[in-house]
Structures are given as C-alpha cells and as structure tokens.
Amino acid sequence: MRRLETRWGILMALPAILGFLIFTIGPMAASAFFSLTDWTIGASPSFVGLDNYTAMARDELFWKSLTTTTYYTLGSVPLVLIVSFAVAMLLNEKVRGLAIWRTIFYLPTLVPAIANVVLWIWIFNPDFGLLNSLLRQGGLPGSQWIYAESTAVPSLIIMSTWGFGNTMVIFLAGLQGVPRHLYEAVSIDGGGPWRRFWHVTLPMMTPTIFYNLVVGVVGTFQVFNQAYVMTEGGPNHATLFYVYYLFRKAFTESEMGYASALAWTLFMIIMVVTFLMFRNARRWVYYEMAGAR
Amino acid sequence: MTAVAAPDRPRAKGVAPTQGLRKPRRYGRILLYAALLAGSIPTLLPFVWLVRSALMQDAQMFVSPPEWIPAPFQWSNFGEALTTQPFGRYFVNTLVIAVISVLGTVVTCAVAAFSFSRLRWRGRDVVFALLLSGVMLPYAVTLIPTFVMWQELGALDTIAPLTVPSWFAGAGGGVFNIFLLRQFFLTIPFELDEAAYIDGASPWRVFWTIVMPLSKPAIIVVTIFTFIGTWNDFLGPLLYLQSEENYTLSLGLASFQSMYLTQWGYLMAASAAVIAPIIALFFFLQRYFIEGVTLTGIKN
C-alpha cells in the first residue's frame, strides 16, 4: 500500500510540479538572468552586470511609476477593505432576498476588466459622463476626473472600490466562521451589538482582514488594464503604473533586459512589503488556536 | 503551512447566516434594509447607465441634464455593434479558451490536491510548501521569459499560451485552487478511503468515486473562479493573439473602443453583450458559489 501511495501520489502531483518548474521557477531564473543583460528581441543578450539596476536609480519614470503605484495602493486597499467588510456584515444578517442582494453586490466584480474600463471612461467623461451629470444636478462643480493630473489617480481609486466583490466574499466566509457561542457570551454579559462587534467580530476577523490586506496590496501593486486602455499612463504620466511602465519597456520599446530588471525590482519590493506586513501582523492578528499560525 | 487546520465538517446543506442571534428590533431591521439599499444604488448605477446608453441614439446621450429613458429604444445598436466587428467569432474564441482552461485547471488541481491531502509520500509537505510559495510571485516576473518561450516555440497567435498552462494545475495562480480543494478534501472522513482500499480499490478509484462526488461545492467554486478569470483576461490575449480572427471578447472590445471613439451607442451595446453571459452564468450558480466559498473555509 505504502509504495502504491507513493507512486500515485507523485504521479497525481506531477502536473502541478511540472507546471511550477516550467511556468514559475524556470521563468523566474530566466528573468533574473535577463535583468543582467542588454537585450532586444531578435538580437542576442549581452551581459551588462547590474547596469540595468543602476540605470533604474537614475530613471525618473521608474520613480514616478513607483510613487504613482504606491499612491494608488495606499488609497485603494483601505477603501476596498472598509467597504467590503461593511457590506459583508450587512449580508451576513438574516435578510430577505439574500441571493439577490449578494448578486447585486458581486455584480461589478463579474464585469470583464475591459468592459469595466470602457464603462468608466464614459462615467468619468467631464462633459456628458454620469458623475459630472449627477454633480451638476446637485448644483456641485464637476471634475476633470481621469483627464487632469491631480484627479487621475483618485478617480481610479474610486473606480477600484466598485470591484470589492471578491474581498467581500472572503469576509463573508470569515464571518460565517465566527463561533456563535462567543456572541452568546457577550449577550449574557449584557453587551449590545456594538460590544459584540468590538469584542468578538473584529478580533475574530483579524486573520481574514490580514489575508485580504496582503492579497489587496499584492494585487494593486500590479494594476495594468486601467493604465493601458483608459489613460495610457497619462495625463503627463500621472497614471504611469509600474506594470504598465514595465509592459511598455518590454513590448513597445523592446528593452527586455531593462524590463526584466523592473520586474525583479517589483518582486523584491512586494517581498519586503509582505514581510513587513507579516511582522507587523503579530501585533494585531488574533489566532484562536495558539501555535496554529 | 503544513499544519493547516481542517475546517469543520459541513453540517447542513444550505448555509444559513449565523449571526442574527436574537432577532434585531424593528428599527434595526429598517436600518439594515436602508443600508443595503443605499449601498446597492452606487453599485447598480453604472449598469443602469450602461444599459440606457446602449439603447440610445448618440444625440440623446449628450443631453444635459441626462435622460434615463431611451426614446426611442434604439435596439439596432446591438445588432449593428455586434456585426461591425465579428463579436460572434470573439465569443466562440473566448468560450473555447475558457472551457479548455476550466477543464485543465479542475482536473489537474483536483488530482494534485488529492495527492497533497490524502496520499502519503515522502517529501509531500515540502513540495506543497514550495508550490504555495509561488503564490506571492508577481506575474510581471514570469511575464517576459514566458512570452519569449512561447515565441521560441512558434506558438504566438495560437491559443496554446492561453490554455496549456491550465493543464499544469493552472500554473502560477493555480496553486490557490489546489490549496482550496485540498482544504475541502481534508474535511472528508478518511475512513471512506480506508474502507475502499481494503476492498482493493486504487487511489485513482478513491479519488474518482469517493472524493470527487463529495466535493461538488469546491469544484464549482474553482470552476467559476477560473471561468471568470479566463473570460475577463486581457493581458494574456493582448500579448499572445495577433490576428483579428483569433481575438477574444476583451481584445475585440478594446480595439472597438479605440476605433469607434465616437459611436458610444455601439460601444455600450458591445460592452453590455460582453457582460451579459457572465452575469447569467453567475446568477444560476451563485448559490453554490457562496456556499462553496464558505465551506472550503478559505479564511485561513
């Protein structure tokens, strides 16, 4: 039996193992190597050591794209977390027509990225878009939204909030796992809804909040579609997101070596940020079972 | 990561919300519905805007203050938008890619999850931990070498780069699916396997006749996630597909947007047509979806 299990075990894990080697480890190593070369497709790569990385330090657009992306992440992630948590709390109550409510709030997440972008181009249109029309009707001044340097990123942050569905579903799953007896305990002690939220829901949800925080940060660091289809990095590089800049370097300007260095730098940034979040998490993430990590 | 606690065994079939201990008082209820309603307005407004624009003549769209009811209903926008560009073809292309990807992902991820949860072999947990470590990897890191690889293989402008990775357990992001399925498989009593092995069943048989039929909610979640992911993918097709006849819906829509900047009615109609199928799919499967996500306990 033991040998049979080993044979089947390896056989059944094989596609995943091969996939990991071919589509993760292999490309990772290759891109580390490419990042040390000067290379345009068609020519053969020539080794230049760390030149790409030192060139990045002097590349204004690199710094611009990094600050823009950080700005977007700092704006979008907390907003999405708060909105999705609030909606998940509402949907965790016994409400009538639960399926319909859930579908409504999940709907925006289903919209294909490009249809989403096209729709929002139209919503942001300063002359006849939805937002300015509503503002004008309310007697408020309109905005240039994605068409002005100062409002472009905030506009995209607003847009990102619309797609909170996946985060919400995970919060919902987390809320369903909060043990009922804890609520009962608070109620017996005479605590109301606020105490229940503050002393039970929130602490019990910290692992879920942390998970969504990490996934959110890693995800927003890699935004691409909006910049590519909506703004082309403009106006005046205001929405030059990191991955869009990388894409342009690689596939428009064909600087594969430099683009690979950008990719590895992003990887290292994400690693450091994730590490810092994990270290900080010890202070506020609460795990029910000690030692279960 | 090796000692992931198994979530509680699913008890009841339907997942009932567990919070409402006492029935909140009446004003609480009213407040709750008011909040839901208030939240759903900004959520739905862009859709309403989309649909009304898709059914309007261009002239009516630019009226200020905006009108909400098309007069007349310009149904022809749909027909014309969908025939100016071969959206039917894009639809088929997208569907083919999505179906192949879903099949590949479900089959290879389920098999791997079975191996990582119910078969014991040396090095198993180390291999699993290694696979999981790939989850944090930004796709940008593998993007360029993977592109070069497909180019060297002469596979540009084919669906191979968009479908083959899914047959390797989804490659990259697919590890999440393995994790999710593994979590679920761990909740199925191991006595079932042991009994089957005593009867002389092979691990494959245990997988196929015992574990898989009991894992429908988890399989449905993976199916929906993968389907939506492929349906919505833009960067992949943008990189790998060149000739227009191979375009997916996303690519078609993006090129439509840059080509017919002025024909908003068409653009909105085309967008609506791209969105509609996925909403229909979700509408029919949402119950299993939420249930599955809950039962697989991805909160850990």
Coordinates of C-alpha atoms in Angstrom, one line a residue:
Chain A
M1 CA 0.0 0.0 0.0
R2 CA 2.8 2.4 1.0
R3 CA 4.6 2.0 -2.3
L4 CA 1.3 2.3 -4.2
E5 CA 0.5 5.5 -2.4
T6 CA 3.9 7.0 -3.2
R7 CA 3.7 6.1 -6.9
W8 CA 0.2 7.5 -7.2
G9 CA 1.0 10.5 -5.0
I10 CA 3.9 11.6 -7.2
L11 CA 2.0 10.8 -10.4
M12 CA -1.0 12.9 -9.4
A13 CA 1.1 15.8 -8.2
L14 CA 3.2 15.7 -11.3
P15 CA 1.2 18.2 -13.5
A16 CA 1.4 20.7 -10.6
I17 CA 5.1 20.1 -10.0
L18 CA 5.9 20.4 -13.7
G19 CA 3.8 23.5 -14.0
F20 CA 5.7 25.0 -11.1
L21 CA 9.1 24.2 -12.8
I22 CA 8.1 25.3 -16.3
F23 CA 5.9 28.3 -15.6
T24 CA 7.3 29.6 -12.3
I25 CA 10.8 28.6 -11.4
G26 CA 12.2 28.5 -15.0
P27 CA 10.8 31.9 -16.0
M28 CA 11.9 33.3 -12.6
A29 CA 15.5 32.2 -13.2
A30 CA 15.4 33.3 -16.8
S31 CA 14.1 36.8 -15.9
A32 CA 16.8 37.1 -13.2
F33 CA 19.4 36.4 -15.9
F34 CA 17.7 38.7 -18.5
S35 CA 17.8 41.5 -15.9
L36 CA 21.6 41.4 -16.1
T37 CA 21.7 41.8 -19.8
D38 CA 21.1 44.3 -22.5
W39 CA 18.7 42.6 -24.8
T40 CA 16.3 43.4 -27.6
I41 CA 14.3 40.5 -29.1
G42 CA 16.0 39.3 -32.2
A43 CA 19.4 40.2 -31.0
S44 CA 21.3 38.0 -28.5
P45 CA 21.5 39.2 -24.9
S46 CA 24.8 40.8 -23.9
F47 CA 25.8 40.6 -20.2
V48 CA 26.0 44.0 -18.6
G49 CA 26.0 43.1 -14.9
L50 CA 24.0 45.4 -12.7
D51 CA 23.8 48.2 -15.2
N52 CA 20.0 47.9 -15.6
Y53 CA 19.6 48.3 -11.9
T54 CA 21.8 51.4 -11.6
A55 CA 20.1 52.9 -14.7
M56 CA 16.8 52.5 -12.9
A57 CA 18.0 54.6 -10.0
R58 CA 18.5 57.4 -12.4
D59 CA 15.3 56.8 -14.4
E60 CA 12.8 59.4 -13.5
L61 CA 9.9 57.5 -14.9
F62 CA 10.8 54.5 -12.8
W63 CA 10.5 56.6 -9.6
K64 CA 7.3 58.2 -11.0
S65 CA 5.7 54.9 -11.7
L66 CA 6.7 53.6 -8.2
T67 CA 5.2 56.6 -6.4
T68 CA 2.1 56.5 -8.5
T69 CA 1.6 52.8 -7.8
T70 CA 2.2 53.3 -4.1
Y71 CA -0.3 56.2 -4.0
Y72 CA -2.9 54.0 -5.7
T73 CA -2.3 51.1 -3.3
L74 CA -2.5 53.3 -0.2
G75 CA -5.8 54.8 -1.4
S76 CA -7.4 51.8 -2.9
V77 CA -6.7 49.0 -0.4
P78 CA -8.1 50.6 2.8
L79 CA -11.1 51.8 1.0
V80 CA -11.9 48.4 -0.5
L81 CA -11.3 46.7 2.8
I82 CA -13.7 49.0 4.7
V83 CA -16.4 48.9 2.0
S84 CA -16.3 45.2 1.5
F85 CA -16.2 44.5 5.3
A86 CA -19.3 46.7 5.8
V87 CA -21.2 45.1 3.0
A88 CA -20.2 41.6 4.2
M89 CA -21.6 42.5 7.7
L90 CA -24.9 43.5 6.1
L91 CA -25.1 40.4 4.0
N92 CA -24.4 38.2 7.0
E93 CA -27.6 39.2 8.6
K94 CA -30.8 37.4 8.0
V95 CA -32.3 39.5 5.3
R96 CA -35.0 38.8 2.8
G97 CA -33.9 38.1 -0.7
L98 CA -30.3 37.3 0.4
A99 CA -29.4 35.8 -3.0
I100 CA -30.5 38.9 -4.9
W101 CA -28.5 41.2 -2.5
R102 CA -25.4 39.0 -2.8
T103 CA -25.7 39.0 -6.6
I104 CA -26.2 42.8 -6.7
F105 CA -23.0 43.4 -4.7
Y106 CA -21.0 40.9 -6.5
L107 CA -22.1 42.0 -10.0
P108 CA -19.4 44.6 -10.6
T109 CA -16.7 42.0 -10.0
L110 CA -18.1 39.9 -12.8
V111 CA -17.7 42.7 -15.4
P112 CA -14.8 41.8 -17.6
A113 CA -11.9 44.1 -17.0
I114 CA -12.1 45.8 -20.4
A115 CA -15.8 46.3 -20.4
N116 CA -15.3 47.8 -16.9
V117 CA -12.7 50.2 -18.2
V118 CA -14.8 51.2 -21.2
L119 CA -17.8 51.8 -18.9
W120 CA -15.8 54.0 -16.6
I121 CA -14.2 56.1 -19.4
W122 CA -17.8 57.0 -20.1
I123 CA -18.7 57.6 -16.4
F124 CA -15.7 59.9 -16.0
N125 CA -16.3 61.9 -19.1
P126 CA -16.2 65.5 -18.0
D127 CA -18.8 66.7 -20.5
F128 CA -21.5 64.1 -20.5
G129 CA -20.4 61.4 -18.1
L130 CA -22.5 60.0 -15.3
L131 CA -20.5 61.6 -12.4
N132 CA -20.5 65.1 -13.7
S133 CA -24.1 64.9 -14.7
L134 CA -25.1 63.9 -11.2
L135 CA -22.8 66.6 -9.6
R136 CA -24.3 69.2 -11.9
Q137 CA -27.8 68.2 -11.0
G138 CA -26.9 68.6 -7.3
G139 CA -25.6 72.0 -8.1
L140 CA -22.0 71.0 -7.4
P141 CA -19.0 71.7 -9.6
G142 CA -17.8 68.9 -11.8
S143 CA -14.3 67.4 -12.1
Q144 CA -11.9 66.6 -14.9
W145 CA -11.6 63.0 -13.3
I146 CA -9.1 61.0 -15.3
Y147 CA -8.3 63.9 -17.6
A148 CA -6.4 66.0 -15.1
E149 CA -3.1 65.2 -13.5
S150 CA -4.2 65.8 -9.9
T151 CA -7.5 63.9 -10.1
A152 CA -6.5 61.0 -12.3
V153 CA -5.3 58.6 -9.6
P154 CA -8.1 59.4 -7.1
S155 CA -10.5 58.7 -9.9
L156 CA -9.0 55.3 -10.5
I157 CA -9.2 54.6 -6.7
I158 CA -12.9 55.4 -6.7
M159 CA -13.3 53.1 -9.7
S160 CA -11.4 50.3 -7.9
T161 CA -13.8 50.4 -5.0
W162 CA -16.5 49.3 -7.3
G163 CA -14.9 45.9 -7.7
F164 CA -14.9 44.9 -4.0
G165 CA -16.8 41.6 -4.6
N166 CA -14.1 39.1 -4.1
T167 CA -12.8 40.7 -1.0
M168 CA -16.4 40.8 0.3
V169 CA -17.0 37.1 -0.4
I170 CA -13.9 36.2 1.6
F171 CA -15.1 38.4 4.5
L172 CA -18.4 36.7 4.3
A173 CA -16.8 33.3 4.6
G174 CA -14.8 34.6 7.6
L175 CA -17.9 36.0 9.3
Q176 CA -19.7 32.7 8.9
G177 CA -16.9 31.0 10.8
V178 CA -17.1 33.2 13.9
P179 CA -18.3 30.9 16.7
R180 CA -21.8 31.7 17.9
H181 CA -21.1 30.9 21.5
L182 CA -18.9 34.0 21.7
Y183 CA -21.8 36.2 20.8
E184 CA -23.9 34.4 23.3
A185 CA -21.3 35.1 26.0
V186 CA -21.3 38.8 25.2
S187 CA -25.1 38.9 25.2
I188 CA -25.2 37.1 28.6
D189 CA -22.9 39.8 30.0
G190 CA -25.4 42.3 28.7
G191 CA -23.4 43.6 25.7
G192 CA -25.2 45.1 22.8
P193 CA -24.4 45.0 19.0
W194 CA -21.6 47.4 19.4
R195 CA -19.8 45.3 22.1
R196 CA -20.4 42.2 20.0
F197 CA -18.8 43.8 17.0
W198 CA -15.9 45.2 19.0
H199 CA -15.1 42.3 21.3
V200 CA -16.0 39.3 19.1
T201 CA -16.4 40.1 15.4
L202 CA -13.4 42.3 14.9
P203 CA -10.8 40.3 16.8
M204 CA -12.1 37.0 15.3
M205 CA -11.9 38.6 11.8
T206 CA -8.3 39.8 12.1
P207 CA -6.9 36.8 10.2
T208 CA -9.4 37.4 7.4
I209 CA -8.6 41.1 7.4
F210 CA -4.9 40.4 7.2
Y211 CA -5.4 37.9 4.4
N212 CA -7.4 40.4 2.4
L213 CA -4.9 43.1 3.2
V214 CA -2.0 41.1 1.8
V215 CA -3.8 40.0 -1.3
G216 CA -5.0 43.5 -1.9
V217 CA -1.6 45.1 -1.6
V218 CA 0.0 42.5 -3.8
G219 CA -2.8 42.9 -6.3
T220 CA -2.9 46.7 -6.5
F221 CA 0.8 46.8 -6.9
Q222 CA 0.2 45.1 -10.3
V223 CA -2.6 47.2 -11.8
F224 CA -2.3 47.3 -15.6
N225 CA -5.6 47.5 -17.5
Q226 CA -6.7 50.9 -16.5
A227 CA -3.4 52.5 -17.5
Y228 CA -3.3 50.6 -20.7
V229 CA -6.8 51.1 -22.1
M230 CA -8.0 54.1 -20.2
T231 CA -5.3 56.7 -19.7
E232 CA -2.2 55.3 -21.5
G233 CA -0.3 56.4 -18.4
G234 CA -1.4 60.0 -18.8
P235 CA -2.1 62.8 -18.3
N236 CA 1.5 63.8 -18.1
H237 CA 2.5 60.3 -16.6
A238 CA 0.0 60.8 -13.7
T239 CA -1.2 57.2 -14.1
L240 CA 2.0 55.6 -15.2
F241 CA 1.6 52.5 -13.1
Y242 CA 4.6 50.2 -12.5
V243 CA 3.5 47.2 -14.5
Y244 CA 2.2 49.4 -17.4
Y245 CA 5.7 51.1 -17.5
L246 CA 7.3 47.6 -17.5
F247 CA 5.0 46.5 -20.3
R248 CA 5.8 49.5 -22.4
K249 CA 9.6 49.0 -21.9
A250 CA 9.3 45.3 -22.8
F251 CA 6.8 45.2 -25.6
T252 CA 6.8 48.7 -27.1
E253 CA 10.4 49.7 -26.7
S254 CA 11.6 46.1 -26.7
E255 CA 14.1 46.7 -23.9
M256 CA 13.7 43.2 -22.5
G257 CA 16.7 43.4 -20.2
Y258 CA 15.7 46.6 -18.6
A259 CA 12.1 45.4 -18.3
S260 CA 13.3 42.2 -16.5
A261 CA 15.2 44.4 -14.0
L262 CA 12.0 46.3 -13.4
A263 CA 10.1 43.0 -12.8
W264 CA 12.7 41.8 -10.3
T265 CA 12.7 45.1 -8.5
L266 CA 8.9 44.8 -8.2
F267 CA 9.3 41.3 -6.9
M268 CA 11.7 42.4 -4.2
I269 CA 9.5 45.4 -3.3
I270 CA 6.5 43.1 -2.9
M271 CA 8.5 40.6 -0.8
V272 CA 9.8 43.3 1.5
V273 CA 6.3 44.9 1.9
T274 CA 4.7 41.5 2.5
F275 CA 7.4 40.6 5.0
L276 CA 6.8 43.9 6.9
M277 CA 3.1 43.2 6.9
F278 CA 3.6 39.8 8.3
R279 CA 5.9 41.1 11.0
N280 CA 3.5 43.8 12.0
A281 CA 0.7 41.3 11.9
R282 CA 1.9 39.7 15.1
R283 CA 0.7 42.7 17.0
W284 CA -2.8 42.7 15.8
V285 CA -3.8 39.5 14.2
Y286 CA -5.5 37.2 16.6
Y287 CA -5.4 33.4 16.1
E288 CA -7.8 31.3 18.1
M289 CA -5.6 28.3 18.4
A290 CA -2.2 29.3 19.8
G291 CA 0.5 27.8 17.6
A292 CA -1.7 27.1 14.7
R293 CA -0.1 30.1 13.0
Chain B
M1 CA 1.9 25.9 6.3
T2 CA 1.8 22.1 6.8
A3 CA -0.4 22.1 9.8
V4 CA -3.4 23.8 8.3
A5 CA -6.3 23.0 10.5
A6 CA -9.2 21.3 8.7
P7 CA -12.3 23.4 8.8
D8 CA -15.4 22.0 10.5
R9 CA -17.2 19.3 8.6
P10 CA -20.0 20.9 6.7
R11 CA -23.1 20.1 8.6
A12 CA -26.2 21.3 6.9
K13 CA -26.8 21.6 3.2
G14 CA -27.7 25.2 2.9
V15 CA -25.5 27.8 4.6
A16 CA -27.6 29.9 6.8
P17 CA -26.3 33.2 8.1
T18 CA -25.2 32.5 11.6
Q19 CA -25.1 36.0 13.2
G20 CA -28.6 37.1 14.0
L21 CA -28.8 35.7 17.4
R22 CA -31.8 37.4 18.7
K23 CA -34.0 39.0 16.1
P24 CA -32.9 42.6 16.0
R25 CA -35.5 45.1 16.9
R26 CA -37.7 46.7 14.3
Y27 CA -35.8 49.9 13.8
G28 CA -32.6 47.8 13.4
R29 CA -34.3 45.9 10.6
I30 CA -35.3 49.1 8.8
L31 CA -31.8 50.5 9.2
L32 CA -30.4 47.3 7.8
Y33 CA -32.5 47.4 4.7
A34 CA -31.8 51.1 4.3
A35 CA -28.1 50.4 4.3
L36 CA -28.4 47.6 1.8
L37 CA -30.5 49.8 -0.5
A38 CA -28.1 52.8 -0.1
G39 CA -25.2 50.5 -0.9
S40 CA -26.8 48.9 -3.9
I41 CA -27.5 52.3 -5.6
P42 CA -23.9 53.2 -6.4
T43 CA -23.3 49.6 -7.2
L44 CA -26.0 49.3 -9.8
L45 CA -26.0 52.9 -11.2
P46 CA -23.2 52.3 -13.7
F47 CA -25.1 49.2 -15.0
V48 CA -28.2 51.2 -15.5
W49 CA -26.2 53.9 -17.2
L50 CA -24.6 51.3 -19.4
V51 CA -27.9 49.8 -20.4
R52 CA -29.7 53.1 -21.0
S53 CA -26.7 54.3 -23.1
A54 CA -26.7 51.0 -25.1
L55 CA -30.3 51.7 -26.1
M56 CA -30.0 55.4 -27.0
Q57 CA -29.2 57.3 -30.1
D58 CA -25.9 59.2 -29.7
A59 CA -27.7 62.5 -29.7
Q60 CA -29.8 61.7 -26.7
M61 CA -26.8 60.6 -24.7
F62 CA -25.3 64.0 -24.7
V63 CA -28.4 65.8 -23.4
S64 CA -27.9 67.7 -20.2
P65 CA -29.4 67.1 -17.6
P66 CA -29.1 63.4 -18.6
E67 CA -32.1 61.4 -19.6
W68 CA -32.6 58.0 -18.2
I69 CA -35.2 56.5 -20.5
P70 CA -34.2 56.0 -24.1
A71 CA -36.7 57.5 -26.6
P72 CA -37.0 55.7 -28.9
F73 CA -35.4 52.4 -27.8
Q74 CA -32.5 52.0 -30.2
W75 CA -32.4 48.2 -30.3
S76 CA -30.5 48.3 -33.5
N77 CA -27.4 49.4 -31.6
F78 CA -26.9 45.8 -30.5
G79 CA -27.3 44.3 -34.0
E80 CA -25.0 46.9 -35.6
A81 CA -22.4 46.9 -32.9
L82 CA -22.2 43.1 -33.0
T83 CA -21.9 42.9 -36.8
T84 CA -19.5 45.8 -37.3
Q85 CA -17.0 43.6 -35.6
P86 CA -17.2 39.8 -35.6
F87 CA -18.2 39.6 -31.9
G88 CA -19.8 36.2 -32.6
R89 CA -16.4 34.9 -33.5
Y90 CA -14.7 36.5 -30.5
F91 CA -17.4 35.0 -28.3
V92 CA -16.6 31.5 -29.6
N93 CA -12.9 32.1 -29.3
T94 CA -13.3 33.2 -25.7
L95 CA -15.6 30.3 -24.9
V96 CA -13.2 27.8 -26.3
I97 CA -10.3 29.2 -24.3
A98 CA -12.4 29.4 -21.1
V99 CA -13.7 25.8 -21.4
I100 CA -10.3 24.3 -22.1
S101 CA -8.8 26.2 -19.2
V102 CA -11.6 25.3 -16.8
L103 CA -11.3 21.6 -17.6
G104 CA -7.5 21.6 -17.3
T105 CA -7.5 23.5 -14.1
V106 CA -10.2 21.5 -12.4
V107 CA -8.7 18.1 -13.4
T108 CA -5.0 18.8 -12.6
C109 CA -5.7 20.8 -9.5
A110 CA -8.1 18.3 -8.1
V111 CA -5.7 15.4 -8.7
A112 CA -2.8 17.4 -7.1
A113 CA -5.0 18.4 -4.2
F114 CA -5.9 14.7 -3.7
S115 CA -2.3 13.8 -3.7
F116 CA -1.4 16.5 -1.2
S117 CA -4.2 15.7 1.2
R118 CA -5.0 12.0 1.1
L119 CA -1.9 10.2 -0.1
R120 CA 1.2 9.9 2.0
W121 CA 4.5 10.1 0.2
R122 CA 7.9 11.3 1.3
G123 CA 8.6 15.0 0.6
R124 CA 4.9 15.7 0.1
D125 CA 4.6 18.6 2.5
V126 CA 7.9 20.2 1.4
V127 CA 6.7 20.1 -2.2
F128 CA 3.4 21.6 -1.3
A129 CA 5.0 24.4 0.7
L130 CA 7.3 25.1 -2.3
L131 CA 4.3 25.3 -4.6
L132 CA 2.5 27.6 -2.2
S133 CA 5.5 30.0 -2.0
G134 CA 4.9 30.8 -5.7
V135 CA 1.5 32.5 -4.9
M136 CA 3.2 35.7 -3.9
L137 CA 5.2 36.0 -7.1
P138 CA 4.1 39.0 -9.2
Y139 CA 3.1 37.9 -12.7
A140 CA 5.4 40.5 -14.1
V141 CA 8.4 38.4 -13.1
T142 CA 7.4 35.5 -15.2
L143 CA 5.8 37.5 -18.0
I144 CA 8.8 38.2 -20.2
P145 CA 10.5 34.8 -20.2
T146 CA 7.2 33.1 -20.6
F147 CA 6.4 35.3 -23.6
V148 CA 9.9 34.5 -25.1
M149 CA 9.4 30.8 -24.5
W150 CA 6.1 30.7 -26.5
Q151 CA 7.7 32.8 -29.1
E152 CA 10.6 30.4 -29.5
L153 CA 8.0 27.5 -29.7
G154 CA 6.3 29.3 -32.5
A155 CA 3.1 29.4 -30.5
L156 CA 2.3 33.1 -30.8
D157 CA -1.2 33.9 -32.2
T158 CA -2.4 30.4 -31.1
I159 CA -4.5 29.6 -28.1
A160 CA -1.7 27.4 -26.7
P161 CA -0.1 30.1 -24.4
L162 CA -3.6 30.8 -23.0
T163 CA -4.7 27.2 -22.4
V164 CA -1.7 24.9 -21.9
P165 CA -0.7 26.3 -18.5
S166 CA -4.1 25.4 -17.1
W167 CA -3.2 21.7 -17.8
F168 CA -0.3 22.1 -15.4
A169 CA -2.6 22.8 -12.5
G170 CA -3.3 26.3 -13.7
A171 CA 0.4 27.1 -13.3
G172 CA 1.2 30.1 -11.1
G173 CA -2.1 31.3 -9.8
G174 CA -3.5 27.8 -9.9
V175 CA -1.8 26.9 -6.6
F176 CA -4.6 28.8 -4.9
N177 CA -7.1 26.3 -6.4
I178 CA -5.0 23.4 -5.2
F179 CA -5.0 24.9 -1.7
L180 CA -8.7 25.5 -1.8
L181 CA -9.5 21.9 -2.9
R182 CA -7.0 20.4 -0.5
Q183 CA -8.7 22.3 2.4
F184 CA -12.0 20.8 1.3
F185 CA -10.7 17.3 0.8
L186 CA -9.3 17.3 4.3
T187 CA -12.9 17.6 5.7
I188 CA -14.0 14.3 4.1
P189 CA -13.7 11.4 6.6
F190 CA -10.6 9.3 5.9
E191 CA -12.4 6.1 6.9
L192 CA -14.1 6.1 3.5
D193 CA -10.7 5.8 1.8
E194 CA -9.5 3.1 4.1
A195 CA -12.6 1.0 3.6
A196 CA -12.2 1.3 -0.2
Y197 CA -8.5 0.4 0.0
I198 CA -9.4 -2.7 2.0
D199 CA -11.8 -3.6 -0.8
G200 CA -8.8 -3.4 -3.2
A201 CA -9.5 0.0 -4.8
S202 CA -6.7 2.0 -6.3
P203 CA -6.0 5.6 -5.2
W204 CA -7.5 6.8 -8.6
R205 CA -10.7 5.0 -7.8
V206 CA -10.9 6.5 -4.4
F207 CA -10.3 9.9 -5.9
W208 CA -12.8 9.5 -8.7
T209 CA -15.7 7.6 -6.9
I210 CA -15.4 8.9 -3.4
V211 CA -13.7 12.2 -3.0
M212 CA -14.8 14.0 -6.2
P213 CA -18.5 13.3 -5.9
L214 CA -18.4 14.7 -2.3
S215 CA -16.6 17.8 -3.3
K216 CA -19.1 19.4 -5.7
P217 CA -19.2 22.8 -3.9
A218 CA -15.4 23.2 -4.0
I219 CA -15.3 22.1 -7.6
I220 CA -17.9 24.6 -8.6
V221 CA -16.0 27.4 -6.8
V222 CA -12.8 26.6 -8.8
T223 CA -14.9 26.3 -12.0
I224 CA -16.4 29.8 -11.5
F225 CA -13.2 31.5 -10.5
T226 CA -11.3 30.0 -13.4
F227 CA -14.1 30.7 -15.9
I228 CA -14.5 34.4 -14.8
G229 CA -10.7 34.8 -14.7
T230 CA -10.3 33.5 -18.3
W231 CA -13.3 35.3 -19.6
N232 CA -12.1 38.6 -18.2
D233 CA -8.4 38.1 -19.0
F234 CA -7.0 40.9 -21.1
L235 CA -3.2 41.0 -20.8
G236 CA -2.8 37.3 -21.9
P237 CA -4.7 37.7 -25.2
L238 CA -3.1 41.1 -25.7
L239 CA 0.3 39.5 -25.6
Y240 CA -0.3 36.3 -27.5
L241 CA -3.0 36.9 -30.0
Q242 CA -2.3 39.0 -33.1
S243 CA -4.7 38.3 -36.0
E244 CA -8.2 39.6 -35.5
E245 CA -9.9 36.3 -36.2
N246 CA -8.3 34.9 -33.1
Y247 CA -9.3 37.8 -30.8
T248 CA -11.2 37.3 -27.6
L249 CA -14.1 39.4 -26.4
S250 CA -11.8 41.6 -24.3
L251 CA -9.5 42.3 -27.2
G252 CA -12.3 42.9 -29.5
L253 CA -13.9 45.4 -27.2
A254 CA -10.6 47.2 -26.6
S255 CA -10.0 47.6 -30.3
F256 CA -13.6 48.6 -30.8
Q257 CA -13.2 51.3 -28.1
S258 CA -10.1 52.8 -29.9
M259 CA -11.6 52.5 -33.3
Y260 CA -15.1 53.9 -32.8
L261 CA -14.5 56.5 -30.3
T262 CA -17.5 58.5 -31.4
Q263 CA -20.1 55.8 -31.6
W264 CA -20.9 55.5 -28.0
G265 CA -24.2 53.7 -28.5
Y266 CA -22.4 50.8 -30.3
L267 CA -19.7 50.7 -27.7
M268 CA -22.1 50.5 -24.8
A269 CA -24.1 47.8 -26.6
A270 CA -21.0 45.8 -27.3
S271 CA -19.9 46.1 -23.6
A272 CA -23.4 45.0 -22.5
A273 CA -23.2 42.0 -24.8
V274 CA -19.8 41.0 -23.3
I275 CA -21.0 41.4 -19.7
A276 CA -24.4 39.6 -20.1
P277 CA -23.3 36.0 -20.4
I278 CA -21.1 36.0 -17.3
I279 CA -23.8 37.6 -15.3
A280 CA -26.3 35.0 -16.5
L281 CA -23.8 32.2 -15.5
F282 CA -23.2 33.7 -12.1
F283 CA -26.9 34.2 -11.5
F284 CA -27.6 30.5 -11.9
L285 CA -24.5 29.4 -9.9
Q286 CA -24.3 32.0 -7.2
R287 CA -25.9 29.8 -4.5
Y288 CA -23.3 27.1 -5.0
F289 CA -20.6 29.7 -5.3
I290 CA -21.2 31.4 -1.9
E291 CA -21.9 28.1 -0.3
G292 CA -18.7 26.6 -1.7
V293 CA -16.5 29.5 -0.7
T294 CA -17.9 29.3 2.8
L295 CA -17.5 25.5 3.1
T296 CA -14.0 25.5 1.8
G297 CA -13.1 27.9 4.6
I298 CA -10.5 30.0 2.6
K299 CA -10.5 32.3 5.6
N300 CA -7.3 30.5 6.8

